[in-house]
mmCIF file of C-alpha atoms in Angstrom:
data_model
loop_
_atom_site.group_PDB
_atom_site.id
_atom_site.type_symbol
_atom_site.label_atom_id
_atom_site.label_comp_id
_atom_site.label_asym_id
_atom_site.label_seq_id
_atom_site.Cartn_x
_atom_site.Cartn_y
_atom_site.Cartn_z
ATOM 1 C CA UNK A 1 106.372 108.038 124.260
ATOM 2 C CA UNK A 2 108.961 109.670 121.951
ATOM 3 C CA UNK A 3 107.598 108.064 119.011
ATOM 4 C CA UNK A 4 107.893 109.910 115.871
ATOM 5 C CA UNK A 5 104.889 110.504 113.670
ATOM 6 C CA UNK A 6 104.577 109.335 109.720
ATOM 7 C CA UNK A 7 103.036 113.495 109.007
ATOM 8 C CA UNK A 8 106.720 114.451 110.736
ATOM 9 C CA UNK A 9 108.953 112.226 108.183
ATOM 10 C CA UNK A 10 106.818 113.087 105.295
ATOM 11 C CA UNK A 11 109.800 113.821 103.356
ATOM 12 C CA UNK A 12 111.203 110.550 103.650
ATOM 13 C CA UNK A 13 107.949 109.521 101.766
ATOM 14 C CA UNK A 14 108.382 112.062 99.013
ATOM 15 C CA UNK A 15 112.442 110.603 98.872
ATOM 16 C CA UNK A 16 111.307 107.013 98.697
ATOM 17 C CA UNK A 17 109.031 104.729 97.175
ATOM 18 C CA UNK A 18 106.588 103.163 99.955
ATOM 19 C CA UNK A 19 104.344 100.851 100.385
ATOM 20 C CA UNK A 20 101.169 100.036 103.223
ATOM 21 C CA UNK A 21 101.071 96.676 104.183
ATOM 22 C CA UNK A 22 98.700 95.238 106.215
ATOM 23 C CA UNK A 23 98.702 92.046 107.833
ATOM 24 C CA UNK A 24 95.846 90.012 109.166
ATOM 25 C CA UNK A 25 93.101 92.560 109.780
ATOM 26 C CA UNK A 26 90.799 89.671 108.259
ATOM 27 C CA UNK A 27 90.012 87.379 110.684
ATOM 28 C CA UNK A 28 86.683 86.213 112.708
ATOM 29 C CA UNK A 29 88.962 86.433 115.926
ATOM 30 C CA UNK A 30 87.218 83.136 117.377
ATOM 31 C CA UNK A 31 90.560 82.122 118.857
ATOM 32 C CA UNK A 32 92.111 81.887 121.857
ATOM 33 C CA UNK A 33 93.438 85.596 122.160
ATOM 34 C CA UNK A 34 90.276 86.559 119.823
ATOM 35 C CA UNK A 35 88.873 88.869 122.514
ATOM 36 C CA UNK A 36 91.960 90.620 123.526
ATOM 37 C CA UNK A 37 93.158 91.353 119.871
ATOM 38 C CA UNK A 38 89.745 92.447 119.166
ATOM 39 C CA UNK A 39 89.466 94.955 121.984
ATOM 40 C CA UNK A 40 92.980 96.007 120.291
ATOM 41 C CA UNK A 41 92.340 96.297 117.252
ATOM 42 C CA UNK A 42 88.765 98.399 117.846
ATOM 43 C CA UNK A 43 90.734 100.775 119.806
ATOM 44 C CA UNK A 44 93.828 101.132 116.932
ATOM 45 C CA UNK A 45 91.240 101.018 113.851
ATOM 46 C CA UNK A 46 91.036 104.698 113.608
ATOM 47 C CA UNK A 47 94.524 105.093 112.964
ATOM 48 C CA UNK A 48 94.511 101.884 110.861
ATOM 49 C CA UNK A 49 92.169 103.587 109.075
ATOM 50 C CA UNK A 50 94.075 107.081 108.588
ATOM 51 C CA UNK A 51 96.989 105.323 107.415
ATOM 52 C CA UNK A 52 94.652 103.926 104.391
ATOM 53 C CA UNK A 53 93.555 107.757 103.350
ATOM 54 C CA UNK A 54 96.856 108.834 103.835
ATOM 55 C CA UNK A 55 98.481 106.160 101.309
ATOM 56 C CA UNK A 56 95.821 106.098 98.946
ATOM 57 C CA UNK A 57 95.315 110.168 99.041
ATOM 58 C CA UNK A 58 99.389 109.532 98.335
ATOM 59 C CA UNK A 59 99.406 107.405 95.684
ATOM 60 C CA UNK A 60 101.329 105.095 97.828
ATOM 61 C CA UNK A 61 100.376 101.453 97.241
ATOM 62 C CA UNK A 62 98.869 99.291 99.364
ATOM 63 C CA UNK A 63 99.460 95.543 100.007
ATOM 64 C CA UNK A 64 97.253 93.388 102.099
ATOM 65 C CA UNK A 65 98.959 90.099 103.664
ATOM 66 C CA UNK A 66 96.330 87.859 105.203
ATOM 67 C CA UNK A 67 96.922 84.595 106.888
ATOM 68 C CA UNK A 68 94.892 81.713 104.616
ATOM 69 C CA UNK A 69 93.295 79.690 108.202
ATOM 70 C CA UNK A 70 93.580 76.688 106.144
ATOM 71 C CA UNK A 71 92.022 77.657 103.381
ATOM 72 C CA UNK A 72 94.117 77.421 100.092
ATOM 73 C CA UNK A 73 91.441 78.857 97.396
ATOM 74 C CA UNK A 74 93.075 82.248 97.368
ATOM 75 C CA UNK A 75 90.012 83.803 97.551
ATOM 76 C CA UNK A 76 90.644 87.111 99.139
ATOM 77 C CA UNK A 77 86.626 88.682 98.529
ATOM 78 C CA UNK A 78 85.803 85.344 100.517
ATOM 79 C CA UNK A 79 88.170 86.204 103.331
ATOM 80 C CA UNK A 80 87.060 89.709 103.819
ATOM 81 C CA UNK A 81 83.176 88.919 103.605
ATOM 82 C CA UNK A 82 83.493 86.082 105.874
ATOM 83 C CA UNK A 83 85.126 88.594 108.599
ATOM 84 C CA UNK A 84 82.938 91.576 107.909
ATOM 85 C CA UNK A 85 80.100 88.900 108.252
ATOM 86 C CA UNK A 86 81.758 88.090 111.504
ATOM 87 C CA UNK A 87 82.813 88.781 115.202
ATOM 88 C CA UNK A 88 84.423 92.371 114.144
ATOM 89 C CA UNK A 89 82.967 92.718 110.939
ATOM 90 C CA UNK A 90 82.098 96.994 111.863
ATOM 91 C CA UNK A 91 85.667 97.272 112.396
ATOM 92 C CA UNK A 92 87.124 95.484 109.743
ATOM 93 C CA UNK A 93 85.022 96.632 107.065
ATOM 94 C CA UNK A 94 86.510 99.999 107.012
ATOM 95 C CA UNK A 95 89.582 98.870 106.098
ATOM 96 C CA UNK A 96 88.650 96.374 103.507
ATOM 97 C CA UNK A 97 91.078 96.401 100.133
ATOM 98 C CA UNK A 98 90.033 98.451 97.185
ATOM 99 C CA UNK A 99 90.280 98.408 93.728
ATOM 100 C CA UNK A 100 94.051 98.440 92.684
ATOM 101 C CA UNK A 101 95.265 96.970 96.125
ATOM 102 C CA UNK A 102 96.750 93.920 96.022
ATOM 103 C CA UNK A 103 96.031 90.862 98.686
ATOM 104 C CA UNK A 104 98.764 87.697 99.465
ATOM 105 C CA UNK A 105 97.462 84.657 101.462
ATOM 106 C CA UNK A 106 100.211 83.443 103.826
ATOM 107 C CA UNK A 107 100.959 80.309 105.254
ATOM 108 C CA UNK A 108 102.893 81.370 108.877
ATOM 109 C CA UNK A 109 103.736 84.757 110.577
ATOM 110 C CA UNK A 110 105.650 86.565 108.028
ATOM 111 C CA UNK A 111 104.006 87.860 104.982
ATOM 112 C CA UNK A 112 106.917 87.166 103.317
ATOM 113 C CA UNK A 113 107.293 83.255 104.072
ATOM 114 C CA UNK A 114 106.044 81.277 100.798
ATOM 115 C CA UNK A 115 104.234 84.177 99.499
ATOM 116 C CA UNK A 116 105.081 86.490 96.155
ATOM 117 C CA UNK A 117 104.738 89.785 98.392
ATOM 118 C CA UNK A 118 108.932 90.242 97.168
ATOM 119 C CA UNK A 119 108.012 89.710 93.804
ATOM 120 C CA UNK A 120 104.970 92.375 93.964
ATOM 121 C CA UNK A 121 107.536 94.790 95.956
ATOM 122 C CA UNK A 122 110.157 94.703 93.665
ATOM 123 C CA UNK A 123 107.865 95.005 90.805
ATOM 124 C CA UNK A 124 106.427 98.146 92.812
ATOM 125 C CA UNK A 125 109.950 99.420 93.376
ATOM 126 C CA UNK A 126 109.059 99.743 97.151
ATOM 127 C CA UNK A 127 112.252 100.865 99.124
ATOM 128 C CA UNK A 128 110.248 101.069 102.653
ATOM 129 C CA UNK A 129 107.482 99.221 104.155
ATOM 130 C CA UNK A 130 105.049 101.107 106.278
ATOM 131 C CA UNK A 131 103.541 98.446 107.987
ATOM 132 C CA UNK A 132 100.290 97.747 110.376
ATOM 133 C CA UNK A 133 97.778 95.212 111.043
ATOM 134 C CA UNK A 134 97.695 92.608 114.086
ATOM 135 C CA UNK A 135 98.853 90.855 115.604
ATOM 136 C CA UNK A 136 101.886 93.049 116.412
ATOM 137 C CA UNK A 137 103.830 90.779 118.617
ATOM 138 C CA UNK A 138 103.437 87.616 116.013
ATOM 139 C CA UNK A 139 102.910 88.356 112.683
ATOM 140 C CA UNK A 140 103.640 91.705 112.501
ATOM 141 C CA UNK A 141 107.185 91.711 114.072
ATOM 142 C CA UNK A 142 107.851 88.626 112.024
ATOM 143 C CA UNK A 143 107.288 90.367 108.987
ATOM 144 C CA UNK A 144 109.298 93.202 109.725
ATOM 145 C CA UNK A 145 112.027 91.071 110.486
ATOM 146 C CA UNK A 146 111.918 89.365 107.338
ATOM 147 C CA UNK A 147 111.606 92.497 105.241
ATOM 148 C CA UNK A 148 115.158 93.882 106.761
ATOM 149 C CA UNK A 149 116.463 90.777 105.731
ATOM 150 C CA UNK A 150 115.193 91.133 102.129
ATOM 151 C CA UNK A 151 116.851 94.844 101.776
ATOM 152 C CA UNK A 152 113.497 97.144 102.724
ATOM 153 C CA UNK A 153 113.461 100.093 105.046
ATOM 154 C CA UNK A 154 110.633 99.035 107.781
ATOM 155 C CA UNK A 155 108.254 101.514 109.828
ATOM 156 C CA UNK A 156 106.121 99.706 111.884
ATOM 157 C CA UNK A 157 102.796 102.066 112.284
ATOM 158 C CA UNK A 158 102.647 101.354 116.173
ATOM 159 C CA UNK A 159 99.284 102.890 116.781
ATOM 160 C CA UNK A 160 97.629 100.909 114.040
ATOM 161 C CA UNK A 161 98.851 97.401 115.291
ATOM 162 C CA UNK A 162 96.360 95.590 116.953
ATOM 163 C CA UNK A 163 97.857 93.397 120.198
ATOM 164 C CA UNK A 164 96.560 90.531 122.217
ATOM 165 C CA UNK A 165 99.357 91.167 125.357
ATOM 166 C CA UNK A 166 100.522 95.055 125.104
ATOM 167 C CA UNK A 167 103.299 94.299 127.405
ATOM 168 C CA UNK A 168 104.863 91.765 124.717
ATOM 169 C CA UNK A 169 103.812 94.058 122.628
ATOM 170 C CA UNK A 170 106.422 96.909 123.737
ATOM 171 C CA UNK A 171 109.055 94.485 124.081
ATOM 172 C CA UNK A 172 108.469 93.692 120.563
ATOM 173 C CA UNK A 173 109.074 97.263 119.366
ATOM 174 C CA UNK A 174 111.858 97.625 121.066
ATOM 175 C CA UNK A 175 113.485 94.700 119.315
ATOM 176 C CA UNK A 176 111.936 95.852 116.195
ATOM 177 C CA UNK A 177 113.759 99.147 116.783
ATOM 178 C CA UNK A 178 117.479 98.042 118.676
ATOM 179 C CA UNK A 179 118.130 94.816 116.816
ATOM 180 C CA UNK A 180 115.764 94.525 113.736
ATOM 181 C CA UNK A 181 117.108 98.054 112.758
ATOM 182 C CA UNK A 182 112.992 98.947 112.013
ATOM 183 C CA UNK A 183 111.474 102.322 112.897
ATOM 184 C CA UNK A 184 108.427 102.526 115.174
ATOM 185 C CA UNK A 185 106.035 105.428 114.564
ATOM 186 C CA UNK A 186 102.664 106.849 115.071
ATOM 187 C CA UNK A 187 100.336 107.948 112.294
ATOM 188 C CA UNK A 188 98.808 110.026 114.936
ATOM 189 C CA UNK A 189 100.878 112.835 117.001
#
């Protein structure tokens, strides 16, 4: 689809200081579009998955940003277990954070919207956000939006999104790309 791949634009990595961020892989998708975005996300988890070895194998942090579903406690083991325990738990557990990572709760769609992810970028010295998780055409987008607006260089990692509607879900990366001013690539050719 003309997408360029993250191996391709390596050198942009070596020129900048990145970061992985991935939003709301931890869920126990008993919702509405629970079954859709979990047939997504099973499908995308490989390269989900590649996009963790390559960052870590990089030295490139990574930043988890995981919606709180009403829970304040800010326990992020909690969150994790309870969706490896659950629904998609083989999928999800692959991609759970290591030691080092760092994990945000969030409030609404963008991982940036009363949360300290900034503060933890900026401390970082992140200039570009490679970013993944589900669900692309909500929280995803949202964040990508709101990490132009803060001064960061976006690449949304289309092939590890996870979707619940894949037709929104193009239209949303072609905003992301025409008006956001965000990249869209593919961590695999």
């Amino acid at each position: 689809d003309g997408r360029r791949t993250v191996r391709a634009h390596r050198y942009l990595a070596a020129a900048m200081r990145d970061a992985l961020l991935i939003v709301d892989v931890f869920q126990d998708f008993e919702h509405k579009d629970g079954d859709a975005l979990l047939r997504s996300f099973r499908a995308r988890q490989p390269a989900l998955v590649r996009a963790l070895e390559d960052a870590r194998s990089s030295g490139v942090p990574v930043v988890y940003a995981n919606d709180s579903h009403g829970v304040w406690d800010g326990d992020a083991r909690r969150m994790v277990r309870e969706a490896v325990d659950g629904k998609g738990g083989a999928f999800v557990a692959p991609v759970a954070p290591r030691e080092g990572d760092r994990f945000v709760v969030k409030p609404r769609y963008s991982a940036f919207d009363h949360t300290p992810l900034e503060i933890i970028l900026r401390e970082l010295e992140v200039e570009r956000i490679l970013l993944a998780g589900a669900a692309t055409e909500m929280c995803v987008i949202q964040t990508a939006i709101d990490a132009k607006e803060e001064g960061f260089k976006v690449t949304i990692l289309a092939d590890a999104c996870a979707t619940a509607d894949e037709s929104i879900e193009q239209l949303a990366f072609e905003y992301a790309e025409k008006v956001v001013g965000a990249f869209v690539e593919r961590v695999g050719g």
